Structure formats: structure tokens, C-alpha cells
Amino acid sequence: MNNVLELKGKRFVQASKQGSRNGISMNSKKLVTIEQLIRLIDKLHQIKSFWKHEKKPFEGVLISVYYNKIVAKSNRIAGLLKGKDSNFAIVGAKFNAEKNKHIITYFVDISDLDTSINLLSKSCDVMKAKFKDGITQIIFKNDELFFNKIKFEKFGLPKTTFKQVIADVSYIDDFEVEMATPQIKQSIITLFDTGMDTKSLFKNIGIDILSSRILDNQTVFLDENQLKLLFEKAPYLVSMATVDLAELSPEDFIQEYHQSMITIPSPSIEPTIGVIDTLFDKNVYFSEWVDYRDMVDNSIPKNPSDYQHGTAVSSIIVDGPRGNSGLDDGCGRFRVRHFGVSKQSGFSSFAILREIRNIVENNQDIKVWNLSLGAKNEIRENYISPEAAELDRIQSEYDVIFVISGTNTPDGMKHSDMKVGAPADSLNSLVVNAVDMSGKSASYSRRGPVLSFFHKPDICYYGGDGIKAEEKIAVCADELGAIYLSGTSFAAPWITRKLAYLIYVMGFSREVAKALIIDAAAKWGPSGNVSDTMGYGVVPKRIEDILNTPDDEIKFIITGTTQDYETYNYTLPVPVVNGKHPYYAKAVLCYFPYCDRNQGVDYTGTEMDIHFGRVITEK
């Protein structure tokens, strides 16, 4: 066996993007016509008229651009609206119903509509005089033949501005003011960012909202009466809405079998993992290993069932191999700081999110957190859930990582096509689905992807399935001893243990630890071989199988910070035999991007890809 190697002193080189490559580019599949410009001018007039007569509670206007394809950021509006600053005015992005086109919402001044109308009108004049049959990409690219001879000063429009407007129009189907579908139940609502304080904005609408109902300046929790008033007065303000308040709750227990009591030595220097779950039963044999904090109001009645799920999860983290010898991972035992935030029946996800932020902020010595609570409702296709977005923000701000269960199919449904529930759509978290003891996807598994293209779950692990005790996971849920359960809730803590070992014991960063886990699950095989239910695959049971490689394999780690457009290293010590590289190579990239839920399907602020291969340098 070979150890995993960490290469140090291999400095990454930073390089900025070289030029703008092709400059202004037009959609190659479209013909821009005079009629299209006239139609867009008319639509902007209609939108301007709407906003002039609308008693809106904010300054500025919202306008949605219906693009005719899934458009790259470089091909979005750069001449109309706010010109080259238009990307900074984006407050929402989603797909159309067929998921093959972008709908992007901008927040601009009403004067920007006037400017756009003026630019389109002058461009239309040029078209009428010089391009009556329209402009194709072939015409657009030929300055010498078609553009250089035109005296654009006669039209009050520079050539570059005219070409940018034509390029913009080639990607646009329509302009519109989006109106959200009314909700009738209490909901978590995300507003478009209009630059106003949320309390002031709602006061202008006539809604008095408590500060405790505001998660961030765009995400709020409204009751039925407040929702009715919002949708009556300003439905255009709503960017995203969760129809029913998603209750974060543990999965149902499937079947139980009891055993006799067992004992455990006292803890010493073992690292501590954070657990956020239902309540914890302090009468269990391993209670000395758990620092328990009850976060549920004492005025709320608590039943014995409210303690079982959280206690079971913590039992795996503390002493999981004791009752599951076949899953002994070699990681030892861990201490737990357990925060009971929910009853078995579930709690408001909005309330839990506020608790989680406070918990992580006040316990910054903990870097690895287990969250085995999830919503029964499916995630939405066009935006990240508010629960996942808040976890992504927390991870970015506090340099922590969450391990999240992939959620179970509810109501006993088997082999469903049901998508995962929040917060299993958290991109920066390590999301874990379950397999049975033979390594097959569990019958209760739910699936990804997230936003149609982000792979979730990340990986899977043994969570049990079936009827017999040996087909389940042995846990301790109360003072009576062991019971046998199945669910993604009981697969996630095993991965939490491995991740904690890599971070606390081995000293790896969260990025490296996450990459090692995913790499160990992916194994060798065709690239892109990712399952909607199993992610990159089943993680090996033993920690040494993550830290070591077979004799015919070398694995090394290199880390760095990207600051410019390109970050590269061409001095990697890869072996050469007879002037060749006689082996296969696989590379895994892991990073924690800044995320912005207000950007809809463009949720990640930084997109990265990795290239691994030969570099030819000029002599």
C-alpha cells in the first residue's frame, strides 16, 4: 500500500484572462430583423407605462429578459438596460418551463428603459437604411464589407454601440414583468433585491413584520394574511416562494429490536463533532461523551419519541462500530456537542435556520457538523432552498462543513423518482444517500440533481434496508440499549466520522477532506459516471482505504488559492518512463464557492473547472 502524499512548496501560478477573445458576439442561429426591434421597443414602452402607473413601494423598476437560449454570462445584455454594468443589476435567474432558456430579472432605473428604447430606435433607423433584410452572424462579423462604410454619426449611434445592441437582441425573445403565483399557506418568501431595507419595504406595502421573521434582507416568513396582502399589492416583488413551510424533521423509524446495556470508557482527548438534531436522551450509556444543549423552548411539551432520532445519530458518531462490527472504520470514538433543535414531529425550518447560525457562530471550535434533518417536500427546480442557501452561507463565513443526509422517500414509498428534500440541495455540504448492506441503492433513496446540473447527493454509505436486524444499522436511542434502524439519517454520521478524522486527526483542510472522500467513492472508471441516487459511489468502510492506495497507484494532494482567471502548476512530479507517461490519471477538484440564492439557477458566484495533462511551452 502507498500513503497519500501531500505536496508542499509547489506554488500555484496566477494569470489573468488574456484579452476579450472575440469581442462582441452575435447569436449564430438568429437573424435580427427590423420587426424584432420594433416589437421590443413596443414592449419596453408597455413596461415603462406599467411602472409609471404602479404604486410601487420602492424606487427603480424590475424587468425580466426572456433569452432565447441558456445564455453564457459573456452573451448577456451589455448594450441595453445598464450596458456593460447590466450583470451587476441581475437580481434573479431561472429556467423556462422546458429548461432550455434563461429568464433573468434585472433591477434598473426607469431612465434605463428610456435609454434602451432610444438605442433600439436608433438601431432600427440604421437597420431600415442599411439592413432591410436583417443581420446574420456572417454579416455581423464582416466590418469591412458591411459596417465600415456606414456613417454612424448620421444616426447618432457609434458603430460599436449599434453592434452591441444587435448582439443583445440576437439573444432576446422578449421583455416582461414577472408576476409570482400567489401562495395561500404560510411560506418562506424570497424577494427581489430592490436595495431597500425589508422592514421599510413591507411597511410601504402595509405589512408590519417582526424582525424575527426576517432571515436575511431578502428572505422572510409570512403568514396567510401577510401573503394575501403581498400578492395583492406587489406580486412582482416575489422571486421565490416555498408553498408550504418545509418542516425539518427526522426520518421515520422503520423497525426496532432491543438488546442489553453496554458500557464505554470515559472520554479524554478525542475531537468533538457538532450534531444538530432532535433531542438527546442523557440516560444512555455514552452520555458522558455528549455535551448536550437543549434548544427547544421549555414551554413546549416533549415526549420520549422526541429524543430517539437525535440520540441514535449521536450514538453512531460516538461509538458506531460497537454495534456494527462490519462497519468498523478504524476512526475510533468521537465526542459530540449535541444541539436539540427539533421534536420528532418536526419544527419550522425558518426557526431552525436561525438557531443553526447562532449555534455555529458560538461554537467555532467545531469544524464538522452532522445534520440528519430534512424536508419531506421535494426541492424546486429553479432555485436552491432557503435552508440550503443559509447552510452554504454559514459554511463560507465560518470555514466549517456540514454532512447532510439525503432525505428518505416519505410515506413508505419505494424506488420513487422523488427529488431530495431541503437542505440536501446545499452545494458546499457533503450530502449522503444510503445503500443497503450489499452496496445497492436503498429502496427509500431520493435523487438529484440540484438545479438540473449540480450533482447531489455527493456520495452514499451504508444506511440499512430490509426487515431483518442484520440488514439495518444498530444504534442506541434510549437507555434500553440497541435498536436497528434504516435511513439516510444513519448513513450520514458514518461519513461525518470519516470527515472528522481527516480534518481533526490528519490535519487536512475541509476542501482536501471532502475531495478525498469523493475520490475514494468515485474509484476508477469512466469520467462523469455519477448516479442521481448514489452520487459518486459508496465510500470505503476503512479510513486507511481513503488514506492509502494500492501498490500500483499514487495519489497526491496539492492545494492553493485562485486569485485570477487561471491558476496553474506545471512542476508536478509525475513519473516518466522512456519519455512517456505509462498510466491513467484522474484528478478531483474541490472548492467551496461563494453562493447567492438571489441569482436563481446561477447560484454559484464562481465557476471553476480543472484540466490535467501535458503542457507545451514555447522555446
XYZ file of C-alpha atoms in Angstrom:
619
model
C 0.000 0.000 0.000
C 1.085 3.592 -0.702
C 0.331 6.566 1.515
C -1.464 9.599 0.147
C 1.165 12.287 -0.478
C 0.655 15.965 0.297
C 2.869 18.106 -1.924
C 4.070 21.312 -0.316
C 6.126 24.081 -1.835
C 4.510 23.567 -5.246
C 3.443 27.162 -5.741
C 0.486 27.860 -7.987
C 0.933 30.488 -10.682
C -1.798 33.068 -11.279
C -2.630 34.514 -14.699
C -5.340 36.947 -15.738
C -7.638 36.389 -18.698
C -5.892 37.273 -21.942
C -7.944 39.797 -23.875
C -11.637 39.507 -24.710
C -11.065 36.875 -27.364
C -13.793 37.514 -29.949
C -15.180 40.787 -28.566
C -18.883 41.405 -29.273
C -20.533 38.233 -30.487
C -23.937 37.621 -32.041
C -26.092 34.512 -31.769
C -25.085 32.451 -34.788
C -28.517 30.846 -35.075
C -30.556 34.044 -35.254
C -31.463 36.670 -37.832
C -32.054 40.097 -36.277
C -34.824 41.947 -38.140
C -36.406 45.403 -38.093
C -39.669 43.831 -36.948
C -37.947 42.299 -33.916
C -36.508 45.667 -32.844
C -39.899 47.353 -33.242
C -41.568 44.640 -31.150
C -39.010 45.035 -28.346
C -39.365 48.832 -28.422
C -43.122 48.451 -28.045
C -42.685 46.014 -25.159
C -40.357 48.390 -23.311
C -42.911 51.169 -23.728
C -45.556 48.908 -22.184
C -43.283 48.027 -19.253
C -42.400 51.690 -18.709
C -46.097 52.585 -18.696
C -46.831 49.793 -16.210
C -44.237 51.044 -13.739
C -45.215 54.715 -14.142
C -48.789 53.890 -13.116
C -47.895 51.289 -10.468
C -47.793 52.468 -6.853
C -44.655 50.512 -6.148
C -43.070 50.510 -2.656
C -39.524 51.111 -3.947
C -37.525 53.264 -6.339
C -36.482 51.694 -9.650
C -38.112 49.012 -11.817
C -37.930 45.243 -12.245
C -37.718 43.829 -15.756
C -37.261 40.211 -16.837
C -35.408 39.378 -20.030
C -36.561 36.202 -21.754
C -33.461 34.910 -23.517
C -33.774 32.510 -26.456
C -31.277 30.008 -25.028
C -29.306 29.192 -21.901
C -27.007 32.125 -22.344
C -23.403 32.444 -21.165
C -22.621 35.392 -18.911
C -20.490 36.913 -21.673
C -23.513 36.943 -24.014
C -25.988 38.606 -21.687
C -27.155 42.194 -22.184
C -24.189 44.558 -22.470
C -25.642 47.396 -24.550
C -29.255 47.767 -23.393
C -30.513 48.392 -19.828
C -27.355 49.334 -17.890
C -24.957 48.457 -20.684
C -21.807 46.665 -19.543
C -22.948 47.045 -15.918
C -26.134 45.059 -16.567
C -24.734 41.892 -14.977
C -24.457 43.814 -11.697
C -28.166 44.639 -11.935
C -29.263 40.972 -12.030
C -31.497 40.070 -9.080
C -32.853 36.710 -10.250
C -32.275 33.959 -12.804
C -34.307 30.860 -13.648
C -35.053 28.465 -16.496
C -38.214 28.428 -18.569
C -40.623 25.503 -18.223
C -38.697 23.417 -20.776
C -35.373 24.221 -19.039
C -33.733 25.239 -22.309
C -33.816 29.045 -21.940
C -32.866 31.629 -19.339
C -35.267 34.114 -17.750
C -33.150 36.747 -15.988
C -34.584 39.573 -13.885
C -32.848 42.949 -13.625
C -33.400 45.840 -11.215
C -32.768 49.119 -13.054
C -33.810 52.776 -13.085
C -36.758 53.828 -15.221
C -34.287 56.050 -17.088
C -32.510 52.855 -18.205
C -35.715 51.881 -20.018
C -35.686 55.250 -21.777
C -32.051 54.753 -22.770
C -32.798 51.266 -24.090
C -35.786 52.481 -26.089
C -33.625 55.235 -27.581
C -30.833 52.790 -28.506
C -33.271 50.361 -30.092
C -34.971 53.185 -32.033
C -31.677 54.500 -33.433
C -30.571 50.948 -34.241
C -33.879 50.447 -36.021
C -33.156 53.548 -38.125
C -29.783 52.058 -39.148
C -31.460 48.762 -39.989
C -34.109 50.469 -42.155
C -31.427 52.355 -44.061
C -28.766 49.681 -44.442
C -30.040 46.235 -43.401
C -33.651 45.886 -44.567
C -33.293 42.106 -44.849
C -31.850 41.768 -41.359
C -28.439 40.926 -39.906
C -26.969 37.431 -39.657
C -23.766 36.442 -37.925
C -21.961 36.343 -41.295
C -22.897 39.990 -41.906
C -22.165 40.887 -38.269
C -18.577 39.621 -38.484
C -17.710 41.433 -41.724
C -16.916 45.007 -40.695
C -15.058 45.871 -43.887
C -17.889 44.928 -46.214
C -20.948 45.936 -44.186
C -20.122 48.375 -41.358
C -17.020 50.454 -42.011
C -18.662 52.382 -44.866
C -21.695 53.415 -42.801
C -21.580 56.964 -41.412
C -22.986 56.116 -37.995
C -22.717 59.732 -36.796
C -25.752 60.496 -39.003
C -27.787 58.149 -36.820
C -26.362 59.447 -33.521
C -25.023 55.996 -32.712
C -21.408 54.727 -32.639
C -20.688 51.553 -34.602
C -19.677 49.544 -31.506
C -22.867 50.546 -29.690
C -25.008 49.567 -32.678
C -23.283 46.183 -32.937
C -23.681 45.593 -29.183
C -27.412 46.339 -29.386
C -27.781 43.940 -32.331
C -25.819 41.306 -30.416
C -28.097 41.799 -27.384
C -31.243 41.495 -29.487
C -29.963 38.293 -31.116
C -30.166 36.596 -27.706
C -33.520 38.085 -26.579
C -37.001 36.679 -27.108
C -38.957 39.160 -25.024
C -39.165 41.585 -22.086
C -41.685 41.073 -19.296
C -42.597 41.942 -15.699
C -42.742 38.652 -13.775
C -45.737 38.089 -11.508
C -45.341 35.338 -8.917
C -48.054 32.713 -8.476
C -49.990 33.521 -5.272
C -49.437 31.296 -2.237
C -52.205 30.718 0.291
C -50.309 28.982 3.098
C -47.669 30.423 5.380
C -44.471 30.411 3.385
C -40.827 31.320 3.220
C -40.658 34.104 0.627
C -37.568 35.461 -1.093
C -37.876 38.959 -2.534
C -36.039 40.525 -5.432
C -33.334 42.824 -4.145
C -34.533 46.406 -4.637
C -31.888 47.912 -2.380
C -34.405 48.657 0.385
C -34.461 47.503 3.976
C -37.023 44.695 4.237
C -38.959 46.179 7.170
C -39.237 49.526 5.343
C -40.273 47.790 2.130
C -43.061 45.860 3.850
C -44.145 48.963 5.743
C -44.659 50.692 2.385
C -46.890 47.776 1.329
C -48.834 47.909 4.594
C -47.344 44.808 6.221
C -45.921 45.043 9.730
C -43.360 42.247 10.001
C -41.359 41.262 13.079
C -37.560 41.248 12.819
C -37.610 37.619 13.984
C -39.458 36.746 10.741
C -36.574 38.043 8.586
C -33.798 35.543 7.839
C -31.749 37.918 5.705
C -32.708 41.105 3.905
C -34.452 39.160 1.113
C -35.867 36.055 2.848
C -38.872 36.334 5.157
C -41.503 34.134 6.755
C -45.072 35.338 6.151
C -48.418 34.094 7.449
C -51.530 33.700 5.302
C -52.820 37.258 5.813
C -49.451 38.840 5.083
C -49.097 36.691 1.955
C -52.520 37.745 0.700
C -51.632 41.415 1.091
C -48.227 40.980 -0.579
C -49.678 39.222 -3.631
C -52.473 41.777 -3.901
C -50.190 44.818 -3.797
C -46.781 43.713 -5.115
C -46.674 40.206 -6.657
C -43.736 41.325 -8.827
C -41.557 41.523 -5.696
C -41.590 37.761 -5.083
C -38.569 35.994 -6.508
C -39.060 32.580 -4.869
C -41.641 31.018 -2.581
C -41.906 27.750 -0.715
C -45.565 26.725 -0.937
C -45.657 25.032 2.454
C -43.259 25.837 5.220
C -40.819 22.944 4.952
C -40.597 21.325 8.345
C -37.171 19.940 9.027
C -37.767 16.660 10.743
C -36.072 13.309 11.281
C -36.954 10.289 9.206
C -39.456 7.776 10.463
C -38.168 4.795 12.397
C -38.689 1.660 10.367
C -38.369 -1.176 12.881
C -36.843 -1.692 16.322
C -35.137 -4.525 18.189
C -33.755 -4.120 21.701
C -30.576 -5.527 23.228
C -28.847 -5.437 26.581
C -26.912 -2.483 28.043
C -23.240 -1.865 27.236
C -20.519 0.307 28.775
C -17.886 2.705 27.481
C -14.692 4.272 28.918
C -14.578 7.971 29.761
C -13.541 10.423 27.006
C -10.101 12.032 27.025
C -8.583 13.979 24.099
C -10.939 12.823 21.332
C -12.066 15.577 18.914
C -15.594 16.977 19.056
C -18.203 16.802 16.283
C -21.268 19.029 16.229
C -24.696 17.411 15.901
C -27.863 19.401 15.176
C -30.882 17.140 15.507
C -33.821 16.201 17.713
C -33.369 15.997 21.466
C -30.811 13.802 23.261
C -31.516 11.212 25.967
C -28.951 11.754 28.744
C -29.696 8.319 30.239
C -27.828 6.390 27.501
C -24.571 4.583 28.236
C -22.417 7.056 26.259
C -23.928 10.272 27.707
C -20.567 11.255 29.223
C -19.286 11.667 25.658
C -22.053 14.091 24.714
C -22.240 17.769 25.681
C -25.983 18.291 25.274
C -27.674 21.657 24.680
C -31.498 21.692 24.592
C -32.579 24.484 22.200
C -36.336 23.737 22.254
C -38.414 26.065 24.415
C -39.196 24.526 27.798
C -42.844 25.528 27.440
C -43.225 23.059 24.538
C -44.265 19.528 25.653
C -41.611 16.885 24.970
C -42.333 13.199 24.502
C -39.960 10.189 24.716
C -40.095 9.839 20.917
C -38.595 13.335 20.575
C -35.283 12.019 21.947
C -34.817 8.890 19.848
C -33.602 10.137 16.461
C -31.013 12.598 17.766
C -29.716 10.106 20.312
C -29.398 7.424 17.632
C -27.407 9.739 15.354
C -25.025 10.733 18.143
C -24.582 7.068 19.119
C -23.126 6.324 15.676
C -20.731 9.272 15.871
C -19.542 8.402 19.370
C -19.444 4.624 19.237
C -20.908 3.388 15.940
C -18.529 0.444 15.376
C -19.507 -1.075 18.773
C -22.796 -2.424 17.439
C -21.804 -2.556 13.763
C -18.582 -4.551 13.578
C -18.945 -4.916 9.819
C -18.771 -1.117 9.506
C -15.782 -0.586 11.812
C -13.990 2.311 10.119
C -10.856 2.487 12.264
C -11.599 6.089 13.247
C -12.057 5.408 16.965
C -14.530 7.343 19.071
C -15.562 10.988 18.928
C -17.062 13.357 21.431
C -20.265 15.136 20.434
C -21.703 18.548 21.176
C -25.366 17.864 20.563
C -27.876 20.665 19.943
C -31.501 19.580 20.180
C -33.419 21.932 17.872
C -36.426 19.861 16.820
C -39.077 17.469 18.055
C -39.739 14.189 16.261
C -42.797 15.709 14.580
C -40.679 18.436 13.032
C -40.078 22.128 13.569
C -40.272 25.242 11.442
C -37.261 25.239 9.142
C -37.186 29.037 9.461
C -36.753 28.791 13.242
C -34.142 26.050 12.919
C -32.107 28.078 10.412
C -31.860 30.985 12.827
C -30.775 28.557 15.548
C -28.119 26.914 13.341
C -26.445 30.236 12.552
C -26.282 31.123 16.247
C -25.036 27.647 17.146
C -22.164 27.664 14.634
C -21.241 31.270 15.452
C -20.981 30.469 19.167
C -19.137 27.151 18.716
C -16.374 27.978 16.269
C -14.047 25.355 17.736
C -16.181 22.760 15.879
C -15.391 22.385 12.172
C -17.505 19.315 11.288
C -21.285 19.278 11.751
C -23.820 16.494 11.226
C -27.360 17.454 10.145
C -29.699 14.496 9.650
C -32.905 16.536 9.443
C -34.708 17.051 6.152
C -37.896 18.234 4.485
C -40.441 15.815 3.049
C -41.185 18.182 0.163
C -39.031 17.992 -2.966
C -36.555 20.726 -3.794
C -37.520 23.191 -6.526
C -36.015 23.021 -9.993
C -35.217 26.712 -10.451
C -33.751 27.728 -7.127
C -31.903 26.489 -4.082
C -33.985 26.066 -0.935
C -33.601 28.802 1.713
C -32.401 26.100 4.131
C -29.556 25.021 1.819
C -28.639 28.603 0.945
C -28.289 29.528 4.592
C -26.066 26.497 5.245
C -23.902 27.440 2.250
C -23.547 30.968 3.640
C -22.645 29.654 7.090
C -20.002 27.329 5.665
C -18.496 30.182 3.672
C -18.424 32.552 6.641
C -17.182 30.191 9.355
C -14.913 27.713 7.498
C -16.987 24.689 8.571
C -18.513 21.776 6.704
C -21.899 20.110 7.127
C -22.597 16.459 6.432
C -26.271 16.198 5.469
C -28.494 13.169 4.990
C -30.031 12.845 1.524
C -33.587 12.515 2.992
C -35.863 9.478 2.689
C -38.854 8.899 0.458
C -41.811 9.574 2.779
C -44.957 7.560 3.457
C -43.368 4.197 2.770
C -42.971 4.840 -0.966
C -40.295 2.680 -2.596
C -37.959 3.360 -5.524
C -39.501 6.765 -6.104
C -38.351 9.368 -8.590
C -38.851 11.927 -5.844
C -36.095 14.517 -5.578
C -34.189 15.113 -2.357
C -35.643 17.495 0.207
C -34.059 20.582 1.717
C -31.360 21.069 2.900
C -29.872 18.221 0.823
C -29.516 20.717 -2.042
C -26.744 22.526 -0.173
C -23.854 22.652 -2.659
C -20.987 23.144 -0.231
C -22.170 20.454 2.176
C -21.305 16.779 1.803
C -24.688 15.175 1.057
C -25.002 11.450 1.799
C -27.546 8.958 0.451
C -27.904 5.387 1.653
C -27.207 1.915 0.283
C -28.156 -1.449 1.719
C -25.577 -3.784 3.218
C -24.783 -5.227 -0.221
C -23.976 -1.776 -1.634
C -27.175 -1.314 -3.665
C -29.155 1.930 -3.567
C -31.623 1.788 -0.665
C -35.308 1.436 -1.515
C -36.112 4.729 0.233
C -33.480 6.752 -1.653
C -34.399 10.087 -3.212
C -32.472 11.592 -6.095
C -30.725 14.627 -7.530
C -29.549 16.541 -9.363
C -29.889 20.087 -7.978
C -30.746 22.960 -10.356
C -30.644 20.361 -13.153
C -26.838 20.179 -13.278
C -25.249 20.081 -9.785
C -24.587 16.507 -8.668
C -26.331 15.722 -5.391
C -26.079 13.522 -3.414
C -22.281 13.612 -3.374
C -21.724 10.064 -2.167
C -23.524 7.248 -0.382
C -22.899 4.911 2.535
C -24.490 2.040 4.381
C -27.799 3.102 5.911
C -29.530 -0.256 6.053
C -32.583 -1.602 4.246
C -34.844 -4.593 4.603
C -36.645 -6.269 7.506
C -34.035 -8.336 9.355
C -31.877 -6.805 12.097
C -28.638 -7.682 10.292
C -29.867 -5.632 7.321
C -30.104 -2.459 9.422
C -27.859 -0.128 11.422
C -27.518 -0.787 15.159
C -27.927 2.402 17.185
C -28.639 3.394 20.762
C -31.719 5.594 21.021
C -32.565 5.308 24.727
C -31.454 3.710 27.985
C -32.826 0.292 26.967
C -29.908 -0.409 24.628
C -29.570 -1.089 20.912
C -32.234 -0.860 18.238
C -31.958 -1.488 14.495
C -32.943 1.249 12.064
C -32.633 2.222 8.410
C -32.389 5.600 6.717
C -30.092 8.191 5.244
C -30.022 9.713 8.753
C -27.931 6.729 9.818
C -25.667 6.716 6.764
C -24.580 10.355 7.144
C -22.986 10.026 10.632
C -20.557 7.381 9.342
C -19.303 9.861 6.760
C -19.191 12.559 9.445
C -16.829 10.310 11.421
C -14.511 9.865 8.428
C -14.547 13.553 7.577
C -13.794 14.467 11.195
C -10.879 12.017 11.258
C -9.391 13.570 8.124
C -9.785 17.128 9.462
C -9.118 16.754 13.198
C -6.679 13.842 13.284
C -4.906 14.105 9.921
C -4.987 17.910 9.827
C -6.415 18.254 6.310
C -8.491 21.255 5.262
C -12.204 20.753 4.681
C -11.599 21.026 0.914
C -8.984 18.268 0.931
C -11.032 16.080 3.267
C -14.131 16.389 1.079
C -12.083 15.688 -2.068
C -10.549 12.548 -0.513
C -13.988 11.234 0.460
C -15.407 11.814 -3.029
C -12.297 10.427 -4.741
C -12.411 7.267 -2.633
C -16.070 6.770 -3.596
C -15.577 7.510 -7.291
C -12.827 4.917 -7.711
C -11.579 4.248 -11.251
C -13.980 4.297 -14.142
C -15.435 6.421 -16.931
C -15.464 10.144 -16.186
C -18.858 11.619 -15.371
C -20.159 8.270 -14.093
C -22.387 9.838 -11.438
C -25.681 8.399 -10.214
C -28.706 10.534 -9.314
C -29.237 8.380 -6.217
C -25.711 7.222 -5.290
C -23.640 10.251 -6.301
C -20.018 9.333 -6.982
C -20.419 5.961 -5.274
C -20.022 4.137 -1.973
C -17.246 5.378 0.330
C -14.891 2.600 1.558
C -15.547 1.359 5.084
C -11.999 1.664 6.447
C -10.306 5.040 6.849
C -6.989 3.569 5.673
C -8.611 2.815 2.309
C -9.103 6.576 1.951
C -5.623 7.490 3.180
C -3.754 4.709 1.373
C -3.692 3.485 -2.206
C -2.793 0.104 -3.797
C 0.806 -0.617 -4.777
C 0.099 0.252 -8.413
C -1.394 3.645 -7.606
C -0.040 7.014 -6.438
C -2.308 9.697 -5.007
C -1.109 13.169 -4.127
C -2.738 16.329 -2.814
C -1.962 19.880 -3.813
C -3.836 22.931 -2.544
C -3.843 26.613 -3.319
C -5.901 29.752 -3.699
C -7.171 31.005 -7.020
C -6.983 34.773 -7.425
C -7.036 35.364 -11.169
C -8.676 33.814 -14.227
C -6.142 30.973 -14.441
C -4.376 29.149 -11.634
C -1.871 26.507 -12.675
C 1.133 24.443 -11.696
C 3.311 22.690 -14.273
C 6.011 21.268 -11.983
C 4.118 18.279 -10.656
C 6.442 15.305 -10.012
C 4.723 12.805 -12.297
C 6.972 9.900 -13.329
C 8.209 9.487 -16.883
C 9.241 6.089 -18.256
C 11.076 6.019 -21.619
C 9.817 9.503 -22.374
C 6.183 8.548 -21.755
C 3.589 8.538 -19.000
C 2.524 4.860 -18.930
C -0.513 5.202 -16.681
C -4.022 6.578 -16.344
C -4.555 9.795 -14.403
C -7.575 11.083 -12.513
C -7.966 14.488 -10.875
C -10.543 15.670 -8.326
C -11.213 19.373 -7.760
C -12.976 20.505 -4.578
C -13.721 24.078 -3.550
C -16.352 25.971 -1.594
C -17.724 28.719 -3.874
C -19.491 31.818 -2.664
C -23.208 31.324 -3.361
C -26.063 33.771 -3.875
C -29.611 32.404 -3.818
C -30.957 35.607 -5.372
C -29.232 34.607 -8.613
C -31.550 31.601 -9.019
C -30.058 28.984 -11.337
C -26.789 30.958 -11.409
C -26.402 30.193 -7.719
C -22.613 29.850 -7.541
C -20.653 33.081 -7.776
C -17.503 31.345 -9.015
C -17.391 28.561 -11.583
C -14.202 26.536 -11.860
C -13.049 23.608 -13.929
C -9.857 21.605 -13.887
C -7.594 20.457 -16.709
C -4.938 17.850 -16.133
C -2.469 16.905 -18.822
C 0.574 17.891 -20.826
C 1.728 21.487 -21.063
C 3.717 22.526 -24.127
C 5.816 25.625 -23.586
C 7.269 27.807 -26.302
C 11.053 27.790 -26.645
